[in-house]
PDB file of C-alpha atoms and ligand atoms in Angstrom:
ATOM      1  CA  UNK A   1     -45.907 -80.473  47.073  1.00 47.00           C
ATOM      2  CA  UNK A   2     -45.038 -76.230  47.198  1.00 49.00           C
ATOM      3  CA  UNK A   3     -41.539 -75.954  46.200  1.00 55.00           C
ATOM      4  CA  UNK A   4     -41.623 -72.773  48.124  1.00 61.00           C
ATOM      5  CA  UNK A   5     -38.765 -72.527  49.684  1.00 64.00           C
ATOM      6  CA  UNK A   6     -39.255 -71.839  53.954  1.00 67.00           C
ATOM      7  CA  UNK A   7     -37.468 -69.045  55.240  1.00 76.00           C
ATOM      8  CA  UNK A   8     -36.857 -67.640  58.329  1.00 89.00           C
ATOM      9  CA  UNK A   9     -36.896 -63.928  58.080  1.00 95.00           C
ATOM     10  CA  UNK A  10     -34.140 -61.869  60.208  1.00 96.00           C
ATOM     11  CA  UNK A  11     -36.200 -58.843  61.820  1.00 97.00           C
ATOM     12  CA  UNK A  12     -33.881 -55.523  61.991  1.00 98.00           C
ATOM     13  CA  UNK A  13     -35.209 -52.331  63.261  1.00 98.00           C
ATOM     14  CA  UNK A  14     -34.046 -49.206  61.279  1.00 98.00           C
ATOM     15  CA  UNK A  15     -33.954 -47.116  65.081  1.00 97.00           C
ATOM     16  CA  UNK A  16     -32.777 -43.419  65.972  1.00 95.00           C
ATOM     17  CA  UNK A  17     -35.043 -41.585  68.224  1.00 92.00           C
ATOM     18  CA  UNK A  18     -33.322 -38.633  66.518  1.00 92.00           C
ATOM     19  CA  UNK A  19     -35.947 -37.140  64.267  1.00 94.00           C
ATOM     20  CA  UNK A  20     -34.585 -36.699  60.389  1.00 95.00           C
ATOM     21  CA  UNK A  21     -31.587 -38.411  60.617  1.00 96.00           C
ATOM     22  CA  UNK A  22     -32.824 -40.829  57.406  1.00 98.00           C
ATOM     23  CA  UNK A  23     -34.324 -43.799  59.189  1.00 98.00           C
ATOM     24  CA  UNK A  24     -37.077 -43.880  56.576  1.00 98.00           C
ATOM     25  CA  UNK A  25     -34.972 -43.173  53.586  1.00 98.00           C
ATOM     26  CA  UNK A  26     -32.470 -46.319  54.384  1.00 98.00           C
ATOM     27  CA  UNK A  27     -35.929 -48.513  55.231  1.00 98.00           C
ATOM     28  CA  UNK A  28     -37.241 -48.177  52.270  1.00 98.00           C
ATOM     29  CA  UNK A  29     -34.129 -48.265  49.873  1.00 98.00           C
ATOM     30  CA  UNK A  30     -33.040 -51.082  51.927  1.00 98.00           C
ATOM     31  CA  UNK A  31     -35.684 -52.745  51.424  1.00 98.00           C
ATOM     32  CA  UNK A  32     -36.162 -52.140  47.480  1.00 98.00           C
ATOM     33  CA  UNK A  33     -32.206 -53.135  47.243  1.00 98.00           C
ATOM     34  CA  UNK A  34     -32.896 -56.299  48.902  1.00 98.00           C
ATOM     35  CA  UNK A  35     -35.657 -57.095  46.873  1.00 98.00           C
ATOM     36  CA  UNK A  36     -33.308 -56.576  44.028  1.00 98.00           C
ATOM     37  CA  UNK A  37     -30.818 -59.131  44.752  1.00 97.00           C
ATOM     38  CA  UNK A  38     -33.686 -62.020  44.748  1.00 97.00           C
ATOM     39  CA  UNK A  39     -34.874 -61.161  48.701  1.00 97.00           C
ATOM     40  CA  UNK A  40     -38.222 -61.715  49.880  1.00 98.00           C
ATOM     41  CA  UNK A  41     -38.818 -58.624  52.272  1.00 98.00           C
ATOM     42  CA  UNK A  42     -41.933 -57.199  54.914  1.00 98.00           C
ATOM     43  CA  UNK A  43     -40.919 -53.584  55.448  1.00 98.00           C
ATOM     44  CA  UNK A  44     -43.322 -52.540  58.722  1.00 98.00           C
ATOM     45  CA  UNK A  45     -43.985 -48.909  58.965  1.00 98.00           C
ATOM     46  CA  UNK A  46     -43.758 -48.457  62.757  1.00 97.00           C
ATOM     47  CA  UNK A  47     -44.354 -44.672  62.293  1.00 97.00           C
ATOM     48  CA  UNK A  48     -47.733 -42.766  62.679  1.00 96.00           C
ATOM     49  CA  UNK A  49     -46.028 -40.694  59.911  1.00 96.00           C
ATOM     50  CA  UNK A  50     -46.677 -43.172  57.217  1.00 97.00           C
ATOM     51  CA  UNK A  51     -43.441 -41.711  55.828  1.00 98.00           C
ATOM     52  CA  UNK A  52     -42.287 -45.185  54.435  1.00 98.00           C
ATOM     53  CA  UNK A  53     -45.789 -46.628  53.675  1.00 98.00           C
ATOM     54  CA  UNK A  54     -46.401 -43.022  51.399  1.00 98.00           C
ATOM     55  CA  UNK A  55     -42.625 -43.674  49.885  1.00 98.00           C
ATOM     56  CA  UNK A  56     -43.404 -47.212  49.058  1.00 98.00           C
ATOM     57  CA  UNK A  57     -46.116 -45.821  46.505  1.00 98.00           C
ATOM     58  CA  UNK A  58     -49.438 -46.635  49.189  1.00 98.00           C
ATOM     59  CA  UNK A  59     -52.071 -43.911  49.827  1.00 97.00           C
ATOM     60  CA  UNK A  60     -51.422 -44.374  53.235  1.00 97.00           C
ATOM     61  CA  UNK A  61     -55.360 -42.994  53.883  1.00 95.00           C
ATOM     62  CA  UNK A  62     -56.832 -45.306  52.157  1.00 95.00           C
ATOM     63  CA  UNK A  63     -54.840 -47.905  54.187  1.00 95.00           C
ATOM     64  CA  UNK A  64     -57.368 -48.765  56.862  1.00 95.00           C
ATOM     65  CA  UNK A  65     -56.539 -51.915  57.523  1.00 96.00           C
ATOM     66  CA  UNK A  66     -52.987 -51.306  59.006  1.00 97.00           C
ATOM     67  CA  UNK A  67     -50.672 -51.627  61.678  1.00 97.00           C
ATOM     68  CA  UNK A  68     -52.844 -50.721  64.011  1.00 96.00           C
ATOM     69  CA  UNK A  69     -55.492 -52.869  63.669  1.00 96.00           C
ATOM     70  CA  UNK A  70     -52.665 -55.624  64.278  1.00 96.00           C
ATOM     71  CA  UNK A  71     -50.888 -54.054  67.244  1.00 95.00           C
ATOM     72  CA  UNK A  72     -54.691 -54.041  68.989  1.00 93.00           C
ATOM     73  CA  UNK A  73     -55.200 -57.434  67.716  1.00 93.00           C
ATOM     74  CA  UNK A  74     -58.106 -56.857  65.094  1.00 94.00           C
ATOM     75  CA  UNK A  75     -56.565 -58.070  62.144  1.00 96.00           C
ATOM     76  CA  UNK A  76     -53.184 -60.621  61.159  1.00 96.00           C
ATOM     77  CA  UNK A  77     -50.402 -58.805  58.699  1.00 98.00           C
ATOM     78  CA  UNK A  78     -51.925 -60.919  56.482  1.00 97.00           C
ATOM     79  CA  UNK A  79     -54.645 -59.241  56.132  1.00 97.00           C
ATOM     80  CA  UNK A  80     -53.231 -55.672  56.514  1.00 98.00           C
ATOM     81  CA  UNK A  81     -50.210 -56.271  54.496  1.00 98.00           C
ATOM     82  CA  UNK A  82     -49.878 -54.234  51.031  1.00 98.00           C
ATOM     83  CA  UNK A  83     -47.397 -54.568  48.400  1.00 98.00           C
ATOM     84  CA  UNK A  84     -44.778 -51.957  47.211  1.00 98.00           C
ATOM     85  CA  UNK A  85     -45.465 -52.522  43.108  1.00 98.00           C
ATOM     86  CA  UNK A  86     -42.755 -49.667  43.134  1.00 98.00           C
ATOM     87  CA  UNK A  87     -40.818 -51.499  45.444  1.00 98.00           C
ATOM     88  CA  UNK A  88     -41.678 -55.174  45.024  1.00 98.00           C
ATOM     89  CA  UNK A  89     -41.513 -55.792  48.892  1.00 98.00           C
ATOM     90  CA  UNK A  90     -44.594 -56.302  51.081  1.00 98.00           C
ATOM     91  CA  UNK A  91     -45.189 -53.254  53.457  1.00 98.00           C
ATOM     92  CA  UNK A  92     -47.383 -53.411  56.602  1.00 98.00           C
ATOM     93  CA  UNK A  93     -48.927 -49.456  56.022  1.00 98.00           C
ATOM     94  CA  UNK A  94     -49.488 -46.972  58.607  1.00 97.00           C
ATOM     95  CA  UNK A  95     -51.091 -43.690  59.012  1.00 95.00           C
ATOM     96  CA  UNK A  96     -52.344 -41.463  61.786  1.00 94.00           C
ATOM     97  CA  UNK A  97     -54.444 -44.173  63.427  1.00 92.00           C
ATOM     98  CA  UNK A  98     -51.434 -45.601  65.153  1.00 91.00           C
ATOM     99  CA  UNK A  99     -50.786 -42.683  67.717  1.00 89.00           C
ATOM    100  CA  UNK A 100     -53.707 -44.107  69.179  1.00 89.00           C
ATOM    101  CA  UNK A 101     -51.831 -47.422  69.959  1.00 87.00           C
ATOM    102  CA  UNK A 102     -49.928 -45.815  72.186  1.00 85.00           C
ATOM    103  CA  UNK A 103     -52.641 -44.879  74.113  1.00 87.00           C
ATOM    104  CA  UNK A 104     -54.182 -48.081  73.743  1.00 91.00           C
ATOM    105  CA  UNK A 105     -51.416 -50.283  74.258  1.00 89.00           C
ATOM    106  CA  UNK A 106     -50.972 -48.963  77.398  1.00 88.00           C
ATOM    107  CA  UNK A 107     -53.432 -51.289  78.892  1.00 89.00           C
ATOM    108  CA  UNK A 108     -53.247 -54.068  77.628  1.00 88.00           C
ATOM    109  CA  UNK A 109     -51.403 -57.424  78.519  1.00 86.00           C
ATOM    110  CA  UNK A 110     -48.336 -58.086  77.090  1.00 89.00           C
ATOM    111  CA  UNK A 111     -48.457 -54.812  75.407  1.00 93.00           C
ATOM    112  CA  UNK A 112     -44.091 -54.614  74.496  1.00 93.00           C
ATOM    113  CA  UNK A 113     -44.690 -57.669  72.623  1.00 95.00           C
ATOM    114  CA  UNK A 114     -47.762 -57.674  70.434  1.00 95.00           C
ATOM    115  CA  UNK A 115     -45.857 -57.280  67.331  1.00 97.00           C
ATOM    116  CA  UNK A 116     -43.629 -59.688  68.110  1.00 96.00           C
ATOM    117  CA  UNK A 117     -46.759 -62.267  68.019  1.00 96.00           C
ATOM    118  CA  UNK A 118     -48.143 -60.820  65.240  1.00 97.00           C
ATOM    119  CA  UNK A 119     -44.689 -61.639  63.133  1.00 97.00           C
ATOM    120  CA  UNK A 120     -44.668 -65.331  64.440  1.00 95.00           C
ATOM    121  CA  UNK A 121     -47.534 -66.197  61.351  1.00 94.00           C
ATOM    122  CA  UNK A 122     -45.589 -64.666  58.476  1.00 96.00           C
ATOM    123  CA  UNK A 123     -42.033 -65.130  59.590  1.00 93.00           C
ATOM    124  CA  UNK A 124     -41.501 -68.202  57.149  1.00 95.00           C
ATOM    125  CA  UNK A 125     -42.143 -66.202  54.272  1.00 97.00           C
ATOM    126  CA  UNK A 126     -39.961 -63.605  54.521  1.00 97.00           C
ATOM    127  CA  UNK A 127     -35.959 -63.105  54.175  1.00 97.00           C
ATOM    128  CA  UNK A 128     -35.793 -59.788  55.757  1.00 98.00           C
ATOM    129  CA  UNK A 129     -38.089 -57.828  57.656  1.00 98.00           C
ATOM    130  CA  UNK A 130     -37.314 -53.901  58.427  1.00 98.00           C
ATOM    131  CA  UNK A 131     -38.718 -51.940  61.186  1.00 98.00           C
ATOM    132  CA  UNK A 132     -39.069 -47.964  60.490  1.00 98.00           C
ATOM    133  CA  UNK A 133     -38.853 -46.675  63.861  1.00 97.00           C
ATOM    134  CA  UNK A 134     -40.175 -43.724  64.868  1.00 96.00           C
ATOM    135  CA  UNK A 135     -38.127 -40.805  66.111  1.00 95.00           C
ATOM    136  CA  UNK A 136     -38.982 -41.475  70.212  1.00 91.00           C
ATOM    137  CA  UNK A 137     -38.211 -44.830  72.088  1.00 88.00           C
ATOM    138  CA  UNK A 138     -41.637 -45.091  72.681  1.00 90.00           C
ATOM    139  CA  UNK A 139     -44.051 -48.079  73.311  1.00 92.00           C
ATOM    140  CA  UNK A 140     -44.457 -48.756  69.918  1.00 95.00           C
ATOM    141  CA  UNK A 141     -40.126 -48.869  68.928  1.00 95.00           C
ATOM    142  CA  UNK A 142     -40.133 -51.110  72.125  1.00 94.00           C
ATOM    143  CA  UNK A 143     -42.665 -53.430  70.377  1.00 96.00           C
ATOM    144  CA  UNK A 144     -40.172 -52.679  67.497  1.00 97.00           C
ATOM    145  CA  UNK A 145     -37.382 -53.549  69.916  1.00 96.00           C
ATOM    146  CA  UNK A 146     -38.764 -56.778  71.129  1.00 96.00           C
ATOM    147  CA  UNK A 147     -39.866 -58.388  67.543  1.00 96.00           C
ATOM    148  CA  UNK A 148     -35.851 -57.883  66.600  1.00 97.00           C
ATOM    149  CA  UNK A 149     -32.966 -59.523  65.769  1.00 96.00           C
ATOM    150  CA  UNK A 150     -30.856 -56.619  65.474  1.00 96.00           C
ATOM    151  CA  UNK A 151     -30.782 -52.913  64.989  1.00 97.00           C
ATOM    152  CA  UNK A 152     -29.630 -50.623  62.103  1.00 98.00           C
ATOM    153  CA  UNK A 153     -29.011 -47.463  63.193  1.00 97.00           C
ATOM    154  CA  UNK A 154     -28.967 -44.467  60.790  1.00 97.00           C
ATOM    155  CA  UNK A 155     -26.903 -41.292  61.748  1.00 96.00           C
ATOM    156  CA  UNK A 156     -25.918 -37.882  60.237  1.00 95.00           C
ATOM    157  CA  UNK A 157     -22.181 -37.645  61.508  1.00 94.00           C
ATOM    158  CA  UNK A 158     -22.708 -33.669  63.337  1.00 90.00           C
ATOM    159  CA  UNK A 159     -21.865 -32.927  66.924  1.00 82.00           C
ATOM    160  CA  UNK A 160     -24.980 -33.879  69.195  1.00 79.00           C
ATOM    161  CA  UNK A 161     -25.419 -37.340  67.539  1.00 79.00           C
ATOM    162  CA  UNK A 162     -23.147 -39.155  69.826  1.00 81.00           C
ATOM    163  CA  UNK A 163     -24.833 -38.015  72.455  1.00 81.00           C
ATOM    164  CA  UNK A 164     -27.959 -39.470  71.017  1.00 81.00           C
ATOM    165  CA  UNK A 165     -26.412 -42.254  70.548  1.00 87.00           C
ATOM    166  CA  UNK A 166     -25.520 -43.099  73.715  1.00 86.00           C
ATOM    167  CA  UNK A 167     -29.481 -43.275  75.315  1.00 86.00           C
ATOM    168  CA  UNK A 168     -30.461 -45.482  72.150  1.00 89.00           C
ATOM    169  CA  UNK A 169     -27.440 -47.830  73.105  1.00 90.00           C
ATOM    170  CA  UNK A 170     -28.515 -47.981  76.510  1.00 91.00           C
ATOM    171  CA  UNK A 171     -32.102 -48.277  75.685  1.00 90.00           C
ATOM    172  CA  UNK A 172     -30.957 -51.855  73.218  1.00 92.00           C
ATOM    173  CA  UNK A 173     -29.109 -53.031  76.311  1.00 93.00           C
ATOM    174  CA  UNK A 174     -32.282 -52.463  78.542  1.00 92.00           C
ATOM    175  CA  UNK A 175     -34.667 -54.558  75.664  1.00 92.00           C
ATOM    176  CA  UNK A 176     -32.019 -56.953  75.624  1.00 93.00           C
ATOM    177  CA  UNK A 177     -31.783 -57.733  79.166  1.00 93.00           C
ATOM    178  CA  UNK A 178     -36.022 -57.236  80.202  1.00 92.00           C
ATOM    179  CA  UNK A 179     -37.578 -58.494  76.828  1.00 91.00           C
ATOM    180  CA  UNK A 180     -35.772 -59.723  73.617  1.00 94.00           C
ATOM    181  CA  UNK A 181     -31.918 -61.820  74.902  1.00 94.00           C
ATOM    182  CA  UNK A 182     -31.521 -61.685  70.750  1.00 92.00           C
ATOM    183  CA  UNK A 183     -31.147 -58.469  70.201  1.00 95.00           C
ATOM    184  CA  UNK A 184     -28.023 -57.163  68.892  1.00 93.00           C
ATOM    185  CA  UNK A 185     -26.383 -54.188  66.951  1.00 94.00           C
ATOM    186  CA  UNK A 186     -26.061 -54.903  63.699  1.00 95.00           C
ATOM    187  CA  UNK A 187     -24.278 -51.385  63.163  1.00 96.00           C
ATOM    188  CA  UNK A 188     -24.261 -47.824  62.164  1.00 97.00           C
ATOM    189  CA  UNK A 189     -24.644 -46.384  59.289  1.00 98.00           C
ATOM    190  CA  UNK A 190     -23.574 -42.978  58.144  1.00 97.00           C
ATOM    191  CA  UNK A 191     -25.898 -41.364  55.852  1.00 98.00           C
ATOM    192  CA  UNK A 192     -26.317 -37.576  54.535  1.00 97.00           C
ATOM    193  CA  UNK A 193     -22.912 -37.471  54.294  1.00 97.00           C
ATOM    194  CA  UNK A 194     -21.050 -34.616  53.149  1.00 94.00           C
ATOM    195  CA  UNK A 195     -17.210 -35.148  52.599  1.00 87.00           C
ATOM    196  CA  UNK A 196     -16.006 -31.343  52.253  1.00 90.00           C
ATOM    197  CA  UNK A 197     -17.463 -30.768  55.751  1.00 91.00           C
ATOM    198  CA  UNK A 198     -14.404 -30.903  58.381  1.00 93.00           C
ATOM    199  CA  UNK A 199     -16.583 -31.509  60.681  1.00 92.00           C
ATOM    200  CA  UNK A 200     -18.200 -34.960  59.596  1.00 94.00           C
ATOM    201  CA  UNK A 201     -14.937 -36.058  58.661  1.00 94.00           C
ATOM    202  CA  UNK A 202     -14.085 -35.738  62.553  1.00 93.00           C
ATOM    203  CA  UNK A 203     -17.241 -37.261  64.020  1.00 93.00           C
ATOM    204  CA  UNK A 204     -17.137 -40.268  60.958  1.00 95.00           C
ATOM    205  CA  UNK A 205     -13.407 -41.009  62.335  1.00 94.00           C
ATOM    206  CA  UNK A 206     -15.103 -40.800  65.890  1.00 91.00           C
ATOM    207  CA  UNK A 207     -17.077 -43.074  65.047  1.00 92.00           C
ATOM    208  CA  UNK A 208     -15.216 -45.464  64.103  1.00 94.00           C
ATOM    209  CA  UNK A 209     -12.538 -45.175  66.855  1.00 92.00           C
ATOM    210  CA  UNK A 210     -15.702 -46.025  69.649  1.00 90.00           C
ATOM    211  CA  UNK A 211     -17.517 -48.511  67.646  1.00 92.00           C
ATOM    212  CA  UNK A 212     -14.824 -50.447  65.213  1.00 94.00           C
ATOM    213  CA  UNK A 213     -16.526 -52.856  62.658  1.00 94.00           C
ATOM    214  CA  UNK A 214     -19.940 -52.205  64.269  1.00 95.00           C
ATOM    215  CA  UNK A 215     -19.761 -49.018  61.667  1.00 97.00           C
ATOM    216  CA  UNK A 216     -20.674 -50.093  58.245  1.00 98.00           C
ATOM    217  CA  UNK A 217     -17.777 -49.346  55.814  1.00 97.00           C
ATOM    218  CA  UNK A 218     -20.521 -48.409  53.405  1.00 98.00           C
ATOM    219  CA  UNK A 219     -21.233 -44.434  53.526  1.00 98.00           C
ATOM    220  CA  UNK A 220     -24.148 -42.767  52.231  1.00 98.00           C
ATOM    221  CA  UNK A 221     -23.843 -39.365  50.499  1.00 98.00           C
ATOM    222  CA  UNK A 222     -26.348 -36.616  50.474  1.00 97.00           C
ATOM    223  CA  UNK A 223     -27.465 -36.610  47.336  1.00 98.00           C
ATOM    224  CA  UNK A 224     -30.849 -34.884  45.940  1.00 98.00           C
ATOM    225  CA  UNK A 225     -32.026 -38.034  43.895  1.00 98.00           C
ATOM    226  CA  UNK A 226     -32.887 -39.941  47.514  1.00 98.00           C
ATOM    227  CA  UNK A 227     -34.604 -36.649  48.361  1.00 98.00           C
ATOM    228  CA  UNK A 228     -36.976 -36.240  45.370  1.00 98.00           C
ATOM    229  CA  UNK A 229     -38.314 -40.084  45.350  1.00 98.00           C
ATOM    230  CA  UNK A 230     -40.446 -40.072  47.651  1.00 97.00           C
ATOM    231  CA  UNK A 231     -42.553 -37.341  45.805  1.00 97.00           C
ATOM    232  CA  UNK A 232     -42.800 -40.144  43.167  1.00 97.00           C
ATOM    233  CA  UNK A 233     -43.952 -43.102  45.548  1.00 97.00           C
ATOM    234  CA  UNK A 234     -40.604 -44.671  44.693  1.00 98.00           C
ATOM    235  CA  UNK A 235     -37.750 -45.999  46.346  1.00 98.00           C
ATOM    236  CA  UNK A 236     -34.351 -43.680  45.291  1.00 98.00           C
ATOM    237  CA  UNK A 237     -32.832 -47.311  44.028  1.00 98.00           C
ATOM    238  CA  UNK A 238     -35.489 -47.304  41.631  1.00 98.00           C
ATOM    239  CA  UNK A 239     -35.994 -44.013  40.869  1.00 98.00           C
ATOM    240  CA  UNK A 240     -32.174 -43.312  39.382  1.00 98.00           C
ATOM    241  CA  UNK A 241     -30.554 -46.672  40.109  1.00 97.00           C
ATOM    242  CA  UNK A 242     -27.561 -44.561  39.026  1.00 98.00           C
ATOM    243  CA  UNK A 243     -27.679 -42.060  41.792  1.00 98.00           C
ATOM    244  CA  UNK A 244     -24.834 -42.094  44.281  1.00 98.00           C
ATOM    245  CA  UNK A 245     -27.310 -42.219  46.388  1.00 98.00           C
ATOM    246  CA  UNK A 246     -28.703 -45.146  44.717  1.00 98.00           C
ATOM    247  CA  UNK A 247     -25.427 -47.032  44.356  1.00 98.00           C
ATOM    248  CA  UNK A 248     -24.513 -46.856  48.166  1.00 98.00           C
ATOM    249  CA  UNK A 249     -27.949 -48.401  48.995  1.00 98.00           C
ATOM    250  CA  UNK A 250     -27.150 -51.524  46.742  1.00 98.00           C
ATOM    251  CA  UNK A 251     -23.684 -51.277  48.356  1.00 98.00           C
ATOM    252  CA  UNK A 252     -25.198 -51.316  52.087  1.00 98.00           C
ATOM    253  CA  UNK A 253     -27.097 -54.072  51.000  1.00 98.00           C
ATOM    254  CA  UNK A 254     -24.911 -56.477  50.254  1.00 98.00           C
ATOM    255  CA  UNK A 255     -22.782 -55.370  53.139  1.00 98.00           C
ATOM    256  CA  UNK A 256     -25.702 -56.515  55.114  1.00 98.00           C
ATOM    257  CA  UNK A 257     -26.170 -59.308  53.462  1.00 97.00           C
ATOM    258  CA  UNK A 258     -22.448 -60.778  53.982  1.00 96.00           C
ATOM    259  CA  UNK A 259     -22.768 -59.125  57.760  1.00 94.00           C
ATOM    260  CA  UNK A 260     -25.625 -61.326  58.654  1.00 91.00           C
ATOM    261  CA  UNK A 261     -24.196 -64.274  56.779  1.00 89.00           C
ATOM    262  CA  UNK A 262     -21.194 -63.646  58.546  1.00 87.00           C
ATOM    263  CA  UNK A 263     -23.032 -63.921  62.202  1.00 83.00           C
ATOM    264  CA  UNK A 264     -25.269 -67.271  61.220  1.00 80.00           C
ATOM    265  CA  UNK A 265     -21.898 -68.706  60.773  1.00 76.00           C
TER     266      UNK A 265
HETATM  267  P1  ATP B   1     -38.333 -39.051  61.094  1.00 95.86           P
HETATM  268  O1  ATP B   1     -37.538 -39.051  62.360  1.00 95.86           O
HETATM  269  O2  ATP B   1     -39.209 -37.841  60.938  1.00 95.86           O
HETATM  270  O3  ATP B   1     -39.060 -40.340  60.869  1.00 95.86           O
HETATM  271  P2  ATP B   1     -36.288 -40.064  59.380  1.00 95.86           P
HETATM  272  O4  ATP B   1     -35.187 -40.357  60.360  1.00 95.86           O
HETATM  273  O5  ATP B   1     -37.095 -41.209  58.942  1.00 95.86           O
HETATM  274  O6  ATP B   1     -37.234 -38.910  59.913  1.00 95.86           O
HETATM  275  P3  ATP B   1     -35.992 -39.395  56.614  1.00 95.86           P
HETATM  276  O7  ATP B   1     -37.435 -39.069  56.480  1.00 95.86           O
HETATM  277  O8  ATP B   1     -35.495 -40.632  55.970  1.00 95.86           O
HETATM  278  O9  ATP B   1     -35.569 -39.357  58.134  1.00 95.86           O
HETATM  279  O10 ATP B   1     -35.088 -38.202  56.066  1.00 95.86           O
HETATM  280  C1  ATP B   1     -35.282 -36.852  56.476  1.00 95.86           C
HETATM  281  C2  ATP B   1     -35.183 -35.945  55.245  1.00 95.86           C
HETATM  282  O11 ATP B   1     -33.875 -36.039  54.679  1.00 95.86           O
HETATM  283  C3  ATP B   1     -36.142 -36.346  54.135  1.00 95.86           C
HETATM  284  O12 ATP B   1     -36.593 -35.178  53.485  1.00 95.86           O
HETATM  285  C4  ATP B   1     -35.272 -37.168  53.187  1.00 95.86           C
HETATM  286  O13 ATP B   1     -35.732 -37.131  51.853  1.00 95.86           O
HETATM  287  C5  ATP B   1     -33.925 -36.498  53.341  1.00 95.86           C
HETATM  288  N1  ATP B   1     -32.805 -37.436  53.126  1.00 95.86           N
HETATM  289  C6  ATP B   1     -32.605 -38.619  53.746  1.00 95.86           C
HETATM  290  N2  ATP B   1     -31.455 -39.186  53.356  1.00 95.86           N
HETATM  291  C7  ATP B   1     -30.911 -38.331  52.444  1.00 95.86           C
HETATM  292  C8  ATP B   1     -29.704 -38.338  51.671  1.00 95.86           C
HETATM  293  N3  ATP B   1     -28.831 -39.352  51.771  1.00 95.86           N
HETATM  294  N4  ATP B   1     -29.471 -37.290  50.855  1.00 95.86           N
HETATM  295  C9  ATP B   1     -30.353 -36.257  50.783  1.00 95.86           C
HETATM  296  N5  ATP B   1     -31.482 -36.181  51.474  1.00 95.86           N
HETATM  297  C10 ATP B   1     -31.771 -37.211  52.309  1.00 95.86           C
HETATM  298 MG1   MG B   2     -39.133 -41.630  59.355  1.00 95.86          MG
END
C-alpha cells in the first residue's frame, strides 16, 4: 500500500487586472516559500506572458505541451505539467499559444469552467495550487475564477488602486453568485512597498480601515533582489533567501498558511 499521503489542494488565484502590480512575483515566491515549509504545490501560469513559467526556470518555448492544450482539452496537466527544479513546485507552463484560447474558448461548451475539470484529476496531489492571473478579467481569469477557492490579491498601495479594486471585487461577487458559491477573498496583500512615501502610508491605512483583517498584516517591500531573479530562472526566496524581499515572502506564507487553517476550522 502507497503511504502517500491524499491531499486536497486549496486553489487560490493570485488576481489584479491591474497590469504590474506583482501578481507574478508573489505567485511564484509563494509558491517556492510553500514548497519550503514541506508543501506540495501546482503553480498554473494563467498568463500568455509566460512571466511565471520563464521565472520558475522553464523555456517557456520549448513548452509545447501547455496550458493550452488543456484549456482546449488536448492534453491532462499531467501530461503538460513541468517542474520548477529552481523552485521545487510543479508548474503548468504557458507561452503565447494561450491568447488563442480566448478565441477558442469562446465557442465551446462549458467554456468558464474547463480548468476547473481539468484540476479535478490532480487535485489529490497537491497542497496548494496558485493561479497567476493575467492583468484583464478575461475568459481565461474567469476559468481562473471558477477553479478557486479563494483569491489573493496583490496591490501597490498608490491612488488609482482602490478604484481598481473595486471592479475586481465586484467581478469575485459576480463568479461567486453565476459559477463558483466557494469563492472567497482570502485578502490583500501590499507589495512594492515603500515606507518613506506619505502617500502609501495613507492608502496602506486606507486599506485597512475598508477591508480590516481581509489585509494581510504581512507587507512586502520593494526591494531589487525580487526584481533581478527572474533574470536567473529563480524564485527571489531562493535567489537571496536573505532579501527583505525574501523574508516577507516566507512571512506571507505562513500567514497563509495559519489563514487557511484558520477558515477549515
Ligand atoms: P502583469 O500584469 O504584466 O502580469 P504582474 O502583476 O504579474 O504583471 P510582476 O511581473 O510580478 O507584476 O511585477 C512587475 C515588475 O515589478 C517586475 O519587473 C517585477 O520584477 C517587479 N517587482 C515585483 N515585485 C517587486 C518588489 N517587491 N520589489 C521590486 N520589484 C518588484
Ligand atoms: Mg504577471
Amino acid at each position: 500500500m502507497s503511504d502517500t499521503p491524499i491531499r486536497s489542494a486549496r486553489v487560490f488565484c493570485i488576481a489584479n487586472q491591474k497590469g504590474g502590480v506583482g501578481k507574478t512575483t508573489t505567485s511564484i515566491n509563494l509558491a517556492a516559500a510553500l514548497a519550503q515549509l514541506g508543501k506540495k504545490v501546482l503553480l498554473i501560469d494563467l498568463d500568455p506572458q509566460g512571466n511565471a513559467t520563464m521565472g520558475s526556470g522553464i523555456d517557456k518555448n520549448e513548452a509545447t505541451v501547455n496550458l493550452y492544450q488543456v484549456l482546449i482539452g488536448s492534453a491532462s496537466i499531467h501530461e503538460a505539467r513541468l517542474r520548477s527544479e529552481t523552485g521545487q513546485y510543479d508548474v503548468l507552463p504557458a507561452n503565447r499559444e494561450m491568447s488563442g484560447a480566448e478565441i477558442d474558448l469562446v465557442q465551446m461548451a462549458a467554456r468558464e469552467t474547463r480548468l476547473k475539470q481539468a484540476l479535478a484529476s490532480v487535485q489529490n496531489e497537491y497542497d496548494f495550487v496558485l493561479i497567476d492571473c493575467p492583468p484583464a478579467l478575461s475568459l481565461l481569469t474567469l476559468n481562473g475564477l471558477a477553479s478557486a477557492h479563494g483569491v489573493i490579491i496583490p496591490m501597490q498601495c498608490e491612488y488609482f488602486a482602490l478604484e481598481g479594486l473595486s471592479d475586481l471585487v465586484n467581478t469575485i461577487k459576480r463568479v461567486y453568485r453565476n459559477l463558483n458559491p466557494d469563492l472567497v477573498l482570502i485578502g490583500l496583500l501590499r507589495v512594492m512597498y515603500d515606507t518613506r512615501i506619505t502617500l502609501q502610508q495613507q492608502v496602506s491605512a486606507q486599506l485597512e480601515a475598508h477591508f480590516g483583517d481581509k489585509v494581510f498584516q504581512t507587507i512586502v517591500p520593494r526591494n531589487v533582489r525580487l526584481a533581478e531573479a527572474p533574470s536567473y530562472g529563480m524564485p527571489g526566496v531562493v535567489y537571496d533567501k536573505s532579501a527583505r524581499g525574501a523574508k516577507a515572502y516566507f512571512a506571507f506564507a505562513q500567514e497563509l498558511v495559519r489563514r487557511v487553517d484558520r477558515m477549515a476550522a
